[in-house]
mmCIF file of C-alpha atoms in Angstrom:
data_model
loop_
_atom_site.group_PDB
_atom_site.id
_atom_site.type_symbol
_atom_site.label_atom_id
_atom_site.label_comp_id
_atom_site.label_asym_id
_atom_site.label_seq_id
_atom_site.Cartn_x
_atom_site.Cartn_y
_atom_site.Cartn_z
ATOM 1 C CA MET A 1 -0.791 -4.630 70.795
ATOM 2 C CA THR A 2 -1.967 -3.249 74.122
ATOM 3 C CA ALA A 3 -5.511 -2.111 74.822
ATOM 4 C CA LEU A 4 -4.336 1.504 74.735
ATOM 5 C CA GLU A 5 -2.706 1.070 71.324
ATOM 6 C CA ARG A 6 -5.898 -0.496 69.947
ATOM 7 C CA ALA A 7 -7.860 2.447 71.334
ATOM 8 C CA TRP A 8 -5.617 4.925 69.527
ATOM 9 C CA TYR A 9 -6.254 3.355 66.145
ATOM 10 C CA THR A 10 -9.912 2.443 66.627
ATOM 11 C CA LYS A 11 -10.555 5.887 68.147
ATOM 12 C CA GLN A 12 -12.150 4.683 71.364
ATOM 13 C CA TRP A 13 -13.624 7.469 73.462
ATOM 14 C CA TRP A 14 -11.955 6.507 76.728
ATOM 15 C CA CYS A 15 -8.406 7.216 75.534
ATOM 16 C CA TYR A 16 -9.330 10.921 75.408
ATOM 17 C CA LEU A 17 -9.506 10.838 79.212
ATOM 18 C CA LEU A 18 -5.723 11.060 78.948
ATOM 19 C CA ALA A 19 -5.933 14.374 77.072
ATOM 20 C CA PRO A 20 -4.577 16.489 79.987
ATOM 21 C CA PHE A 21 -1.388 14.426 79.927
ATOM 22 C CA SER A 22 -1.162 14.930 76.151
ATOM 23 C CA VAL A 23 -1.358 18.694 76.691
ATOM 24 C CA LEU A 24 1.500 18.436 79.173
ATOM 25 C CA PHE A 25 3.459 16.332 76.673
ATOM 26 C CA TRP A 26 2.866 19.007 74.022
ATOM 27 C CA LEU A 27 3.993 21.805 76.319
ATOM 28 C CA LEU A 28 7.221 20.049 77.249
ATOM 29 C CA SER A 29 8.065 18.995 73.681
ATOM 30 C CA THR A 30 7.253 22.470 72.332
ATOM 31 C CA LEU A 31 9.462 24.093 74.944
ATOM 32 C CA ARG A 32 12.286 21.716 74.123
ATOM 33 C CA LEU A 33 12.024 22.450 70.383
ATOM 34 C CA PHE A 34 11.911 26.203 71.072
ATOM 35 C CA LEU A 35 15.139 25.978 73.052
ATOM 36 C CA PHE A 36 16.892 24.386 70.076
ATOM 37 C CA LYS A 37 15.449 26.837 67.549
ATOM 38 C CA ALA A 38 16.423 29.768 69.765
ATOM 39 C CA LYS A 39 19.908 28.272 70.059
ATOM 40 C CA LEU A 40 19.571 28.107 73.824
ATOM 41 C CA LYS A 41 20.319 24.426 73.394
ATOM 42 C CA ALA A 42 22.998 23.483 70.869
ATOM 43 C CA SER A 43 22.610 21.275 67.809
ATOM 44 C CA TYR A 44 25.866 19.631 66.790
ATOM 45 C CA ARG A 45 26.705 19.515 63.077
ATOM 46 C CA LEU A 46 28.938 16.717 61.877
ATOM 47 C CA PRO A 47 31.513 17.052 59.093
ATOM 48 C CA VAL A 48 29.438 14.599 57.008
ATOM 49 C CA PRO A 49 25.753 14.746 56.015
ATOM 50 C CA VAL A 50 23.109 13.160 58.257
ATOM 51 C CA ILE A 51 19.894 11.504 57.114
ATOM 52 C CA ILE A 52 17.221 10.920 59.748
ATOM 53 C CA VAL A 53 14.879 7.965 59.211
ATOM 54 C CA GLY A 54 12.135 8.334 61.785
ATOM 55 C CA ASN A 55 8.453 8.681 62.513
ATOM 56 C CA ILE A 56 6.075 10.859 64.491
ATOM 57 C CA SER A 57 4.110 7.914 65.908
ATOM 58 C CA VAL A 58 5.015 5.046 68.195
ATOM 59 C CA GLY A 59 4.980 1.510 66.896
ATOM 60 C CA GLY A 60 6.258 -0.085 63.738
ATOM 61 C CA THR A 61 6.196 1.940 60.529
ATOM 62 C CA GLY A 62 8.812 0.015 58.536
ATOM 63 C CA LYS A 63 11.917 2.022 59.411
ATOM 64 C CA THR A 64 14.232 -0.997 59.563
ATOM 65 C CA PRO A 65 13.475 -2.442 56.088
ATOM 66 C CA PHE A 66 13.556 1.051 54.617
ATOM 67 C CA THR A 67 16.920 1.773 56.239
ATOM 68 C CA LEU A 68 18.300 -1.453 54.753
ATOM 69 C CA TRP A 69 17.073 -0.398 51.316
ATOM 70 C CA LEU A 70 18.487 3.102 51.842
ATOM 71 C CA CYS A 71 21.946 1.739 52.663
ATOM 72 C CA GLN A 72 22.074 -0.126 49.367
ATOM 73 C CA PHE A 73 20.681 2.841 47.436
ATOM 74 C CA LEU A 74 23.273 5.191 48.925
ATOM 75 C CA ARG A 75 26.103 2.840 47.980
ATOM 76 C CA GLU A 76 24.771 2.747 44.432
ATOM 77 C CA GLN A 77 24.893 6.563 44.492
ATOM 78 C CA GLY A 78 28.569 6.489 45.459
ATOM 79 C CA PHE A 79 28.266 7.115 49.221
ATOM 80 C CA THR A 80 29.791 5.094 52.048
ATOM 81 C CA PRO A 81 27.070 5.162 54.715
ATOM 82 C CA GLY A 82 27.197 4.294 58.387
ATOM 83 C CA ILE A 83 24.303 3.918 60.838
ATOM 84 C CA ILE A 84 23.697 5.186 64.354
ATOM 85 C CA SER A 85 20.894 3.914 66.552
ATOM 86 C CA ARG A 86 19.657 4.254 70.102
ATOM 87 C CA GLY A 87 19.911 0.533 70.863
ATOM 88 C CA TYR A 88 16.478 0.210 72.445
ATOM 89 C CA GLY A 89 16.549 -1.884 75.612
ATOM 90 C CA ALA A 90 20.333 -2.131 75.759
ATOM 91 C CA LYS A 91 22.106 -0.802 78.855
ATOM 92 C CA LEU A 92 24.883 1.285 77.352
ATOM 93 C CA VAL A 93 27.272 3.629 79.128
ATOM 94 C CA ALA A 94 29.329 4.497 76.028
ATOM 95 C CA PRO A 95 28.946 4.178 72.231
ATOM 96 C CA VAL A 96 29.396 0.632 70.923
ATOM 97 C CA LEU A 97 30.326 -0.489 67.411
ATOM 98 C CA VAL A 98 28.102 -3.492 66.710
ATOM 99 C CA THR A 99 29.892 -6.745 65.814
ATOM 100 C CA PRO A 100 28.639 -10.278 65.015
ATOM 101 C CA GLU A 101 29.661 -11.311 68.528
ATOM 102 C CA HIS A 102 27.119 -8.990 70.135
ATOM 103 C CA THR A 103 23.662 -10.117 71.245
ATOM 104 C CA ALA A 104 20.390 -8.251 70.929
ATOM 105 C CA THR A 105 20.378 -7.803 74.706
ATOM 106 C CA GLU A 106 23.718 -5.993 74.520
ATOM 107 C CA VAL A 107 23.051 -3.668 71.556
ATOM 108 C CA GLY A 108 19.345 -3.914 70.707
ATOM 109 C CA ASP A 109 17.477 -6.030 68.182
ATOM 110 C CA GLU A 110 17.203 -3.500 65.347
ATOM 111 C CA PRO A 111 20.875 -2.389 65.432
ATOM 112 C CA LEU A 112 21.994 -6.022 65.386
ATOM 113 C CA LEU A 113 19.752 -6.758 62.411
ATOM 114 C CA LEU A 114 20.943 -3.604 60.612
ATOM 115 C CA ALA A 115 24.588 -4.536 61.174
ATOM 116 C CA GLU A 116 24.055 -8.056 59.840
ATOM 117 C CA ARG A 117 21.970 -7.143 56.806
ATOM 118 C CA SER A 118 23.223 -3.720 55.694
ATOM 119 C CA GLY A 119 26.959 -4.317 55.409
ATOM 120 C CA CYS A 120 27.408 -0.878 57.017
ATOM 121 C CA PRO A 121 29.072 -0.076 60.343
ATOM 122 C CA VAL A 122 26.501 0.456 63.096
ATOM 123 C CA VAL A 123 27.101 2.312 66.372
ATOM 124 C CA VAL A 124 24.585 2.344 69.220
ATOM 125 C CA SER A 125 24.206 4.908 71.981
ATOM 126 C CA PRO A 126 21.295 6.812 73.550
ATOM 127 C CA ASN A 127 23.328 9.954 72.751
ATOM 128 C CA ARG A 128 23.250 10.170 68.967
ATOM 129 C CA VAL A 129 25.886 12.896 68.781
ATOM 130 C CA ALA A 130 28.291 10.699 70.726
ATOM 131 C CA ALA A 131 27.338 7.731 68.541
ATOM 132 C CA ALA A 132 28.041 9.674 65.341
ATOM 133 C CA GLN A 133 31.364 11.005 66.584
ATOM 134 C CA TYR A 134 32.454 7.524 67.622
ATOM 135 C CA LEU A 135 31.352 6.071 64.277
ATOM 136 C CA LEU A 136 33.468 8.583 62.338
ATOM 137 C CA GLN A 137 36.401 7.936 64.645
ATOM 138 C CA GLN A 138 36.230 4.164 64.230
ATOM 139 C CA CYS A 139 35.245 4.170 60.552
ATOM 140 C CA PRO A 140 36.798 7.213 58.821
ATOM 141 C CA GLN A 141 35.707 5.919 55.405
ATOM 142 C CA VAL A 142 32.073 6.778 56.251
ATOM 143 C CA ASP A 143 30.960 9.903 54.393
ATOM 144 C CA LEU A 144 27.252 9.920 55.299
ATOM 145 C CA ILE A 145 25.408 8.898 58.465
ATOM 146 C CA ILE A 146 21.916 7.443 58.716
ATOM 147 C CA SER A 147 20.248 7.974 62.084
ATOM 148 C CA ASP A 148 17.805 5.139 62.726
ATOM 149 C CA ASP A 149 14.957 6.954 64.455
ATOM 150 C CA GLY A 150 16.048 10.166 66.182
ATOM 151 C CA LEU A 151 13.639 12.565 64.472
ATOM 152 C CA GLN A 152 13.039 14.180 67.863
ATOM 153 C CA HIS A 153 16.749 14.074 68.852
ATOM 154 C CA TYR A 154 17.389 17.707 67.919
ATOM 155 C CA ALA A 155 20.860 17.801 69.454
ATOM 156 C CA LEU A 156 22.059 16.235 66.190
ATOM 157 C CA ALA A 157 21.797 18.549 63.180
ATOM 158 C CA ARG A 158 20.463 16.874 60.055
ATOM 159 C CA ASP A 159 20.464 17.410 56.296
ATOM 160 C CA ILE A 160 17.540 15.199 55.281
ATOM 161 C CA GLU A 161 14.553 14.125 57.369
ATOM 162 C CA ILE A 162 12.611 11.094 56.158
ATOM 163 C CA VAL A 163 9.435 10.077 58.003
ATOM 164 C CA LEU A 164 7.588 6.810 57.549
ATOM 165 C CA ILE A 165 3.907 6.491 58.376
ATOM 166 C CA ASP A 166 1.724 3.415 58.470
ATOM 167 C CA GLY A 167 -0.247 3.266 55.236
ATOM 168 C CA GLN A 168 -2.967 1.157 56.846
ATOM 169 C CA ARG A 169 -3.346 2.692 60.314
ATOM 170 C CA GLY A 170 -2.346 6.255 59.459
ATOM 171 C CA LEU A 171 -1.835 8.519 62.466
ATOM 172 C CA GLY A 172 -4.557 6.944 64.574
ATOM 173 C CA ASN A 173 -6.756 9.454 66.396
ATOM 174 C CA GLY A 174 -4.241 12.255 65.707
ATOM 175 C CA TRP A 175 -3.532 12.948 69.377
ATOM 176 C CA LEU A 176 -0.183 13.196 71.111
ATOM 177 C CA LEU A 177 0.928 10.659 73.701
ATOM 178 C CA PRO A 178 -0.613 9.228 75.809
ATOM 179 C CA ALA A 179 -4.117 9.982 74.478
ATOM 180 C CA GLY A 180 -2.891 9.076 70.987
ATOM 181 C CA PRO A 181 0.105 7.490 69.253
ATOM 182 C CA LEU A 182 1.897 10.673 68.162
ATOM 183 C CA ARG A 183 5.246 11.998 69.345
ATOM 184 C CA GLU A 184 4.702 15.217 67.393
ATOM 185 C CA LEU A 185 1.693 16.879 65.790
ATOM 186 C CA PRO A 186 0.776 15.969 62.186
ATOM 187 C CA SER A 187 1.870 19.484 61.148
ATOM 188 C CA ARG A 188 5.463 18.300 61.671
ATOM 189 C CA LEU A 189 5.173 16.308 58.440
ATOM 190 C CA ALA A 190 5.069 19.528 56.413
ATOM 191 C CA GLN A 191 8.551 20.394 57.709
ATOM 192 C CA VAL A 192 10.370 17.192 56.746
ATOM 193 C CA ASP A 193 11.954 16.407 53.393
ATOM 194 C CA LEU A 194 10.211 13.154 52.538
ATOM 195 C CA VAL A 195 7.121 11.385 53.909
ATOM 196 C CA ILE A 196 6.677 7.732 52.917
ATOM 197 C CA ALA A 197 3.520 5.689 53.461
ATOM 198 C CA ASN A 198 4.287 2.046 54.128
ATOM 199 C CA SER A 199 1.911 -0.571 52.714
ATOM 200 C CA GLY A 200 -0.932 1.756 51.813
ATOM 201 C CA GLN A 201 -1.984 5.157 50.534
ATOM 202 C CA GLN A 202 -1.891 8.256 52.734
ATOM 203 C CA PRO A 203 -2.709 11.819 51.588
ATOM 204 C CA LEU A 204 0.088 13.227 53.748
ATOM 205 C CA ALA A 205 2.760 11.140 52.000
ATOM 206 C CA ASP A 206 5.065 12.143 49.144
ATOM 207 C CA GLY A 207 5.285 8.538 47.986
ATOM 208 C CA ASN A 208 4.689 4.949 48.972
ATOM 209 C CA MET A 209 6.651 1.863 49.919
ATOM 210 C CA SER A 210 5.662 -1.790 49.876
ATOM 211 C CA LEU A 211 7.214 -4.726 51.690
ATOM 212 C CA LYS A 212 7.999 -7.812 49.650
ATOM 213 C CA ALA A 213 8.258 -11.106 51.513
ATOM 214 C CA LEU A 214 11.426 -12.881 50.371
ATOM 215 C CA GLN A 215 11.575 -16.296 51.983
ATOM 216 C CA ALA A 216 11.232 -18.187 55.232
ATOM 217 C CA VAL A 217 14.707 -18.816 56.635
ATOM 218 C CA PRO A 218 15.421 -21.441 59.328
ATOM 219 C CA LEU A 219 17.026 -20.159 62.507
ATOM 220 C CA ARG A 220 19.114 -23.320 62.685
ATOM 221 C CA ALA A 221 21.501 -23.964 59.807
ATOM 222 C CA ASP A 222 20.844 -27.723 59.905
ATOM 223 C CA ASP A 223 17.084 -27.320 59.477
ATOM 224 C CA MET A 224 15.164 -28.095 56.303
ATOM 225 C CA ALA A 225 13.490 -25.447 54.182
ATOM 226 C CA LEU A 226 9.920 -24.498 54.966
ATOM 227 C CA LYS A 227 7.514 -25.994 52.462
ATOM 228 C CA PRO A 228 5.437 -23.675 50.270
ATOM 229 C CA ASN A 229 1.875 -23.192 51.549
ATOM 230 C CA ALA A 230 2.872 -24.626 54.947
ATOM 231 C CA LYS A 231 0.616 -24.072 57.951
ATOM 232 C CA VAL A 232 2.528 -22.088 60.568
ATOM 233 C CA ASP A 233 2.184 -20.705 64.076
ATOM 234 C CA LEU A 234 3.104 -17.024 64.262
ATOM 235 C CA ILE A 235 4.909 -15.232 67.061
ATOM 236 C CA ALA A 236 5.971 -11.588 66.965
ATOM 237 C CA GLY A 237 7.147 -8.825 69.277
ATOM 238 C CA ILE A 238 6.850 -5.841 66.926
ATOM 239 C CA GLY A 239 4.957 -2.578 66.772
ATOM 240 C CA ASN A 240 2.426 -3.593 64.090
ATOM 241 C CA PRO A 241 1.972 -7.390 63.983
ATOM 242 C CA GLU A 242 -0.947 -7.175 61.565
ATOM 243 C CA ARG A 243 1.462 -6.083 58.835
ATOM 244 C CA PHE A 244 3.486 -9.211 59.570
ATOM 245 C CA VAL A 245 0.305 -11.271 59.180
ATOM 246 C CA ARG A 246 -0.308 -9.752 55.760
ATOM 247 C CA SER A 247 3.270 -10.486 54.693
ATOM 248 C CA VAL A 248 2.936 -14.108 55.797
ATOM 249 C CA LEU A 249 -0.329 -14.569 53.906
ATOM 250 C CA ASN A 250 1.068 -12.836 50.817
ATOM 251 C CA ALA A 251 4.027 -15.222 50.931
ATOM 252 C CA GLY A 252 1.565 -18.114 50.568
ATOM 253 C CA TYR A 253 1.661 -19.548 54.095
ATOM 254 C CA GLN A 254 -1.393 -20.513 56.135
ATOM 255 C CA ILE A 255 -1.732 -19.455 59.761
ATOM 256 C CA ASN A 256 -2.791 -21.711 62.627
ATOM 257 C CA THR A 257 -2.053 -19.726 65.791
ATOM 258 C CA ARG A 258 -1.030 -16.129 66.392
ATOM 259 C CA ARG A 259 0.899 -14.985 69.464
ATOM 260 C CA PHE A 260 1.700 -11.282 69.611
ATOM 261 C CA LEU A 261 3.872 -9.743 72.314
ATOM 262 C CA ALA A 262 4.968 -6.178 73.073
ATOM 263 C CA ASP A 263 7.323 -4.369 70.700
ATOM 264 C CA HIS A 264 10.999 -5.179 71.448
ATOM 265 C CA HIS A 265 9.900 -8.067 73.691
ATOM 266 C CA PRO A 266 12.932 -9.842 75.278
ATOM 267 C CA PHE A 267 12.239 -13.331 74.002
ATOM 268 C CA SER A 268 12.940 -16.489 75.988
ATOM 269 C CA ALA A 269 12.222 -20.156 75.353
ATOM 270 C CA SER A 270 9.124 -19.970 77.570
ATOM 271 C CA ASP A 271 7.446 -17.630 75.082
ATOM 272 C CA PHE A 272 7.153 -20.535 72.655
ATOM 273 C CA ILE A 273 5.417 -22.963 75.005
ATOM 274 C CA GLY A 274 2.155 -24.119 73.455
ATOM 275 C CA LEU A 275 3.143 -23.282 69.885
ATOM 276 C CA THR A 276 3.499 -26.004 67.273
ATOM 277 C CA THR A 277 6.192 -26.151 64.618
ATOM 278 C CA PRO A 278 6.700 -24.849 62.090
ATOM 279 C CA ILE A 279 6.886 -21.495 63.870
ATOM 280 C CA LEU A 280 7.353 -18.314 61.881
ATOM 281 C CA MET A 281 8.604 -14.983 63.274
ATOM 282 C CA THR A 282 9.992 -11.690 62.004
ATOM 283 C CA GLU A 283 13.672 -11.253 61.238
ATOM 284 C CA LYS A 284 13.935 -8.640 63.997
ATOM 285 C CA ASP A 285 12.635 -11.146 66.537
ATOM 286 C CA ALA A 286 14.822 -13.932 65.188
ATOM 287 C CA VAL A 287 18.043 -12.161 66.206
ATOM 288 C CA LYS A 288 16.886 -12.501 69.826
ATOM 289 C CA CYS A 289 16.014 -16.192 69.567
ATOM 290 C CA ARG A 290 19.041 -17.797 67.943
ATOM 291 C CA GLY A 291 20.664 -18.851 71.198
ATOM 292 C CA PHE A 292 17.777 -21.174 72.088
ATOM 293 C CA ALA A 293 16.278 -21.826 68.621
ATOM 294 C CA GLN A 294 14.708 -25.221 67.994
ATOM 295 C CA ALA A 295 14.165 -27.208 64.820
ATOM 296 C CA GLY A 296 11.199 -25.908 62.878
ATOM 297 C CA TRP A 297 11.664 -22.232 63.794
ATOM 298 C CA TYR A 298 11.814 -19.797 60.857
ATOM 299 C CA TYR A 299 11.817 -16.071 60.162
ATOM 300 C CA LEU A 300 10.313 -14.249 57.203
ATOM 301 C CA ALA A 301 12.689 -11.838 55.512
ATOM 302 C CA VAL A 302 11.121 -8.787 53.835
ATOM 303 C CA GLN A 303 12.461 -6.201 51.417
ATOM 304 C CA ALA A 304 11.369 -2.575 51.118
ATOM 305 C CA GLN A 305 10.309 -1.435 47.645
ATOM 306 C CA PRO A 306 9.882 2.370 47.459
ATOM 307 C CA ASP A 307 7.985 3.725 44.476
ATOM 308 C CA PRO A 308 9.516 6.025 41.809
ATOM 309 C CA GLN A 309 8.231 9.187 43.533
ATOM 310 C CA VAL A 310 10.248 8.340 46.643
ATOM 311 C CA ILE A 311 13.359 7.486 44.648
ATOM 312 C CA ASN A 312 13.169 10.630 42.519
ATOM 313 C CA LYS A 313 12.714 12.963 45.477
ATOM 314 C CA LEU A 314 15.508 11.263 47.425
ATOM 315 C CA THR A 315 17.817 11.532 44.415
ATOM 316 C CA GLU A 316 17.139 15.288 44.252
ATOM 317 C CA LYS A 317 17.985 15.686 47.953
ATOM 318 C CA LEU A 318 21.224 13.730 47.531
ATOM 319 C CA SER A 319 22.236 16.007 44.651
ATOM 320 C CA LEU A 320 21.918 18.983 46.979
ATOM 321 C CA ILE A 321 24.051 17.208 49.576
ATOM 322 C CA ARG A 322 26.788 16.617 47.007
ATOM 323 C CA SER A 323 26.930 20.292 46.156
ATOM 324 C CA GLN A 324 26.828 21.416 49.793
ATOM 325 C CA TYR A 325 29.587 19.055 50.938
ATOM 326 C CA GLY A 326 31.664 19.112 47.755
ATOM 327 C CA TYR A 327 31.189 15.395 47.050
#
């Protein structure tokens, strides 16, 4: 976490020096939204329903584990979902259908993880409309699209908006970027269909979600299992590493050293110099480290567990989708 990010969530006075830039950010984002609402800029509606899984703050809020849970839940409800994603950090000139042969550098770490874990087709492109169109062209069996992030990508019309917020850190100081962590004002939460607090209670949320640590998995297939209660060195390049720390401790492991890097960090072997095995990382980071993984490197898989309030409200929204689309 950078010094600026810490200031947002500890409400340091000096980050408010950036307030004029936040006002400019608000003016530009408000103008952009007005253009879409006034139909001066077009929103494209797909022939299948679209669910947005996003947030109004920067940094990790648990979108990836929730999206994995949502894919399974939708299949249980009789849908055949597909996923579109921006592919953060990937240099893309056209939509790409993610395959096992791709690397995180080519398609992004989160899309690669989603493709491997969800069992759903995943297409990446900075243009989400183009990504969705390509997904339906390549996978005509898909009858519902999940947009990973994209809450502010108004060019794509949506049927359900789901926003995750950090149950521990909340919305920080409540200011827009760069004086605070927000992409949109907190009032935006009143306009979405479902607000979920991850790993904590938040008054703005409709329900809560917890993350259950599953197991430590070796990056190398020939490696031995990690012993229970093992002492580990941590490394992570995610938006909220403290949540990872809590998951590791809840899984029963002890922590020697912690090394936290920027979110979506492009890992290389040099990042591990000075760490002692066993080394434990997140699953999202592990997809970037397989090509140079050493013995004694592990990742901790987690599973989202939404509470009944979330499930009930989502079920109601899906019933409306069925009636609207004749499913």
